[in-house]
Short mmCIF file of C-alpha atoms in Angstrom, two decimals:
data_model
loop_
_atom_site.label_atom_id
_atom_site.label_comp_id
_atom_site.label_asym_id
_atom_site.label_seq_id
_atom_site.Cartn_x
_atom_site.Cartn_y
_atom_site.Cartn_z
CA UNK M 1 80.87 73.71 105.90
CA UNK M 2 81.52 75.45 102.83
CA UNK M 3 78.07 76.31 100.64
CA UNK M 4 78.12 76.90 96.86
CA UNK M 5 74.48 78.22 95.57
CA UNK M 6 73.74 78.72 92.07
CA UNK M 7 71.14 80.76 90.58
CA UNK M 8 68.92 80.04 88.81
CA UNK M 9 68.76 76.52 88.24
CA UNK M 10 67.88 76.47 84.55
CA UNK M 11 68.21 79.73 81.73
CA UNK M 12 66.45 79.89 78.72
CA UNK M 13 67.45 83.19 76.34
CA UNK M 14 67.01 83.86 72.81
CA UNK M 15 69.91 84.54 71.07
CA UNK M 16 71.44 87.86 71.69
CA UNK M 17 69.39 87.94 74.85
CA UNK M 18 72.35 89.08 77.17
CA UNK M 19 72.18 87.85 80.72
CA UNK M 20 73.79 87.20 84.16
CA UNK M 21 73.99 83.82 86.17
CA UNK M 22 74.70 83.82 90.07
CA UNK M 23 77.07 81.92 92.43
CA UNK M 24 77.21 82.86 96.14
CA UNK M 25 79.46 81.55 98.70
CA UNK M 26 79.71 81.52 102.14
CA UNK M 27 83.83 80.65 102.83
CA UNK M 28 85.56 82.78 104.76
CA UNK M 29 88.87 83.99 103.30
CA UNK M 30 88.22 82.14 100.07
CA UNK M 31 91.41 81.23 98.17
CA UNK M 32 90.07 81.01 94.24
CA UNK M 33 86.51 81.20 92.96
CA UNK M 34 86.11 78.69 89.31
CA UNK M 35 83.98 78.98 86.88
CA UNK M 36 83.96 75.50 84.44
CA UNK M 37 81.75 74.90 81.50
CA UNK M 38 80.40 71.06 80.90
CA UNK M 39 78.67 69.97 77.76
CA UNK M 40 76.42 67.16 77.90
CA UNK M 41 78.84 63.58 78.42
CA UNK M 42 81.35 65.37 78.93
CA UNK M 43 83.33 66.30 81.79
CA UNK M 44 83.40 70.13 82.85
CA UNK M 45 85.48 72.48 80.84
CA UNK M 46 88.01 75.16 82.86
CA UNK M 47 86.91 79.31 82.35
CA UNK M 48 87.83 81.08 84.68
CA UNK M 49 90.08 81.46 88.20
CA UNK M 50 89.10 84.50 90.31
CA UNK M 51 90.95 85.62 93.42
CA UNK M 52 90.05 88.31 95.03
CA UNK M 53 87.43 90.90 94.99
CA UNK M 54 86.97 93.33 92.39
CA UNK M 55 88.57 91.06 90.02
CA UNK M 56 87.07 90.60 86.54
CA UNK M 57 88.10 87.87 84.00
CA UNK M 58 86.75 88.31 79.84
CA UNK M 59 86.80 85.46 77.56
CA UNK M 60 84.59 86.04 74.41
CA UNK M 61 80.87 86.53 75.12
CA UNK M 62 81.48 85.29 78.88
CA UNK M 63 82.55 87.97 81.73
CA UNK M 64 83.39 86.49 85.22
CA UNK M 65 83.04 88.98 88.19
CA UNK M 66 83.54 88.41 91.81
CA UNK M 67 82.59 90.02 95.20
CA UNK M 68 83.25 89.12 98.59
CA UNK M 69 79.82 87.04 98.47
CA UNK M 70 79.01 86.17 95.76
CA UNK M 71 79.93 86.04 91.59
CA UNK M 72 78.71 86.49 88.45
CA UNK M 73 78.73 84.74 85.12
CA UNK M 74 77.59 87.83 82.43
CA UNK M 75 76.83 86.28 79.04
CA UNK M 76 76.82 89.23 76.49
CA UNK M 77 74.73 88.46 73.34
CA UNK M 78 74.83 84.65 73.72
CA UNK M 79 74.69 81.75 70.78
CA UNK M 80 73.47 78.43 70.51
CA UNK M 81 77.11 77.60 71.26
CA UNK M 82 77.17 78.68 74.43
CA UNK M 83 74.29 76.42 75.55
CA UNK M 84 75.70 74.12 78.55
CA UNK M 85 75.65 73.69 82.36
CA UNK M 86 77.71 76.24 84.20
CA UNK M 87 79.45 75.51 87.19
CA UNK M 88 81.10 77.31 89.80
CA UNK M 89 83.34 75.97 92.61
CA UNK M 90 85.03 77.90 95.55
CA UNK M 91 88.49 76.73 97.05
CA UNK M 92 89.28 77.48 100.69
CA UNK M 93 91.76 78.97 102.37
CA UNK M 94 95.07 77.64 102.15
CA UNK M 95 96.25 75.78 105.41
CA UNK M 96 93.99 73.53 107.56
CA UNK M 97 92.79 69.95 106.86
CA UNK M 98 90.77 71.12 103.78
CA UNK M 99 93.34 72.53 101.59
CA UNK M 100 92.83 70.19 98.72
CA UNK M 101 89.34 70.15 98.82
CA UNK M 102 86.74 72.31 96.24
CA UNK M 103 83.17 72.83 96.61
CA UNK M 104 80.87 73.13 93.82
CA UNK M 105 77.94 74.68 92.95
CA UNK M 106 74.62 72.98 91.49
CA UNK M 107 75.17 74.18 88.27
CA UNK M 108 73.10 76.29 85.88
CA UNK M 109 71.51 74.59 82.54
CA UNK M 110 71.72 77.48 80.28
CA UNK M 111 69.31 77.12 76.84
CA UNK M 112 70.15 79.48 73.85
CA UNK M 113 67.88 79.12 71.04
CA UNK M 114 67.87 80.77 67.60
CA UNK U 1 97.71 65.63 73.87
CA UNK U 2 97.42 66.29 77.11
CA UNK U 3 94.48 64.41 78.95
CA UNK U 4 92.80 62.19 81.65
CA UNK U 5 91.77 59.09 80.56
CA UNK U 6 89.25 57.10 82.94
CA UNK U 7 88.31 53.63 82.64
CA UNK U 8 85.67 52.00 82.02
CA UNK U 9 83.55 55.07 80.60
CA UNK U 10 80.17 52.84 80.99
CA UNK U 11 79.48 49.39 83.85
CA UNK U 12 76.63 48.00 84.97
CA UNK U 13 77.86 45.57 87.96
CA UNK U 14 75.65 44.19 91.15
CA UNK U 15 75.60 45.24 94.78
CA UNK U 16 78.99 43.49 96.33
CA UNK U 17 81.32 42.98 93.30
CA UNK U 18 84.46 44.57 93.83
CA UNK U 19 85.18 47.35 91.11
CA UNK U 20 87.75 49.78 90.34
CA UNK U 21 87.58 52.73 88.08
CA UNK U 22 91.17 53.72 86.84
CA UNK U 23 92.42 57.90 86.09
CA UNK U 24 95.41 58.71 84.48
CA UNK U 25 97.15 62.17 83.35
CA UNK U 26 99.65 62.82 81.34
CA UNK U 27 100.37 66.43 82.24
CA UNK U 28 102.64 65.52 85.23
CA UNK U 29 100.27 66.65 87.66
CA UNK U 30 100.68 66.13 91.00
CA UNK U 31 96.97 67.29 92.17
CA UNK U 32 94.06 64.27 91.15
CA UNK U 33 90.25 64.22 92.24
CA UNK U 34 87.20 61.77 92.41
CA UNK U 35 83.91 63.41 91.68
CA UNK U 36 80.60 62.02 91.91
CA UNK U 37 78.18 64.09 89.59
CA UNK U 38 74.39 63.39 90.46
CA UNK U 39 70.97 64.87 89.46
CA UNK U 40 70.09 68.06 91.85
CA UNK U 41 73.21 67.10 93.92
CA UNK U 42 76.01 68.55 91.44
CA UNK U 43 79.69 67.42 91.86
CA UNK U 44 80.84 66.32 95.14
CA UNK U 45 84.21 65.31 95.89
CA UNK U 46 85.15 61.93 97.03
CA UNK U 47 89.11 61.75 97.43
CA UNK U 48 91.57 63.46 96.33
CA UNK U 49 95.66 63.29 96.48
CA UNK U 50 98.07 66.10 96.71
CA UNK U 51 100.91 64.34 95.24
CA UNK U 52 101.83 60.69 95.57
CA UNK U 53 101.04 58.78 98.70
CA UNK U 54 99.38 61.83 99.54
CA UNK U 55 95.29 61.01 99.96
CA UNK U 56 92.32 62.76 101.78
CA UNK U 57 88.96 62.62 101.96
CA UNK U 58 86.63 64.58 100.24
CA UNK U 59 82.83 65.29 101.18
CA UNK U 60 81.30 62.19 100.43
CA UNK U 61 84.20 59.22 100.78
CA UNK U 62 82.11 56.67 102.57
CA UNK U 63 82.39 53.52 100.44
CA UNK U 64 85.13 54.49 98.58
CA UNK U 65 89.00 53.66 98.67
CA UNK U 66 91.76 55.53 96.61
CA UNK U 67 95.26 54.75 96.20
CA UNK U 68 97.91 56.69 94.36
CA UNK U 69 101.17 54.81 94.14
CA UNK U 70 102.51 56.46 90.66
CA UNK U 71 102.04 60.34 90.25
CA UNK U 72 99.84 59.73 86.67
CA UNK U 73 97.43 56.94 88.28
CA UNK U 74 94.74 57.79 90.66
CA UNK U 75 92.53 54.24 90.71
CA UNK U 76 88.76 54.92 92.68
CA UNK U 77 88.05 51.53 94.57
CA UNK U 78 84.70 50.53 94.91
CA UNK U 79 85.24 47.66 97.66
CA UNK U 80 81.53 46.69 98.35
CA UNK U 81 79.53 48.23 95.70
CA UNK U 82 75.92 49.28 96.54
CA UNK U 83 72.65 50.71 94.47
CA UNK U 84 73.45 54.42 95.91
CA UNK U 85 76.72 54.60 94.33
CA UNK U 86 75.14 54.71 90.78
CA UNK U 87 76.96 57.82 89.43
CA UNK U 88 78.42 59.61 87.20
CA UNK U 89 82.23 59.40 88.22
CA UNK U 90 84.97 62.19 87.46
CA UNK U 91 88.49 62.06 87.54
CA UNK U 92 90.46 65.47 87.47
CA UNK U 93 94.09 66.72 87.68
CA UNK U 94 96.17 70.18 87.82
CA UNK U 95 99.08 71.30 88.81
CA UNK U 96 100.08 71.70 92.44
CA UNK U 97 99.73 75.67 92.67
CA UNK U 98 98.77 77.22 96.09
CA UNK U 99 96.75 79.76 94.39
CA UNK U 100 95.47 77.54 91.26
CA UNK U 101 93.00 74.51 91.19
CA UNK U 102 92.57 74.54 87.20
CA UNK U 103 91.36 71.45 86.86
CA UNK U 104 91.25 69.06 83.67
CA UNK U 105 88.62 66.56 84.07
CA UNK U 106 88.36 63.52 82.48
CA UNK U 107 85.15 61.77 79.97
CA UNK U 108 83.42 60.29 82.98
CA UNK U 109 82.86 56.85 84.00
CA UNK U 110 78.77 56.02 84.54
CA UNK U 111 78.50 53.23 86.83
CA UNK U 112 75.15 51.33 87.72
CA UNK U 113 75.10 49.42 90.92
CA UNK U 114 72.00 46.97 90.94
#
């Protein structure tokens, strides 16, 4: 069975404090690695669609890396804004009985305060 | 605007009464999922339908029923409603890439079995 672990659970940083949040995986030949953003009520938000190793993907303050275990969220010099829960989710390979299916992570409750 | 609307966003209904949360996209999608979201559990996927007549199970599916006649509508059937499906219920949709699972995710629908 495919496991998505997040790390760490809950982030508090002060404003500016730059910082990293973890996802590791354990699928074998994974297809796509997501990173979503959800807001409280809200349904999660799309980021970020990894693929493959080495890959890195920028949007604003937020950098999405990936290795072949695990990936990382990098916030660089984070605002209140950016406070939310960040989720990760891993898609298997294609082919096989699972090939619509996409695990996610726990989540990480990021804090930013001023 | 593109979207997934779910219906209702908020019930409160007793253990046995026969419910049914609707999705529906407009983006022509021919991808939809069921997630339940709970407290230290995260998302977990229910159902979800590669295009229509398509369906599959998900993770967690016990209890559940999904049908997908039209390619917009993805209705999550609750046939026997019991206490441990109180949830936070997600409805998302993309487009039918082998490589992509960019999901847009509904508002939510918070259900309370009693």
């Amino acid at each position: 069975e495919d496991q998505v672990t997040q790390s760490p659970e809950a982030l508090r940083l002060q404003e500016g404090e730059s910082s990293s949040l973890n996802c590791s995986y354990t699928v074998s030949g994974l297809r796509g690695l997501f990173w979503y953003r959800q807001d409280p009520g809200k349904g999660p938000e799309f980021l970020f669609t990894l693929y493959s190793a080495g890959e890195e993907k920028e949007k604003e303050r937020l950098k999405a890396t990936l290795t072949k275990k695990e990936s990382f969220l990098h916030i660089t010099a984070p605002k209140p804004e950016d406070s939310a829960t960040y989720l990760c989710a891993v898609q298997p390979p294609a082919g096989g009985t699972s090939y619509g299916k996409l695990t996610f992570g726990q989540g990480t409750i990021l804090t930013v305060h001023p | 605007e593109a979207q997934v609307t779910q219906n209702p966003r908020y019930l409160i209904t007793v253990t046995g009464k026969k419910l049914t949360v609707t999705c529906s996209q407009n983006m022509n999608h021919e991808y939809m999922s069921w997630y339940r979201q709970d407290p230290g559990l995260g998302l977990r996927q229910i159902y979800y339908s590669m295009n229509v007549e398509v369906t599959d199970k998900g993770d967690v599916p016990e209890g559940y029923k999904v049908s997908r006649k039209e390619k917009r509508n993805f209705p999550l059937i609750l046939e026997s409603p019991s206490p441990n499906q109180t949830s936070l219920y997600f409805c998302a949709s993309s487009q039918q890439n082998i490589r992509a699972r960019e999901l847009f995710f509904g508002e939510g629908s918070r259900l309370t079995v009693l």
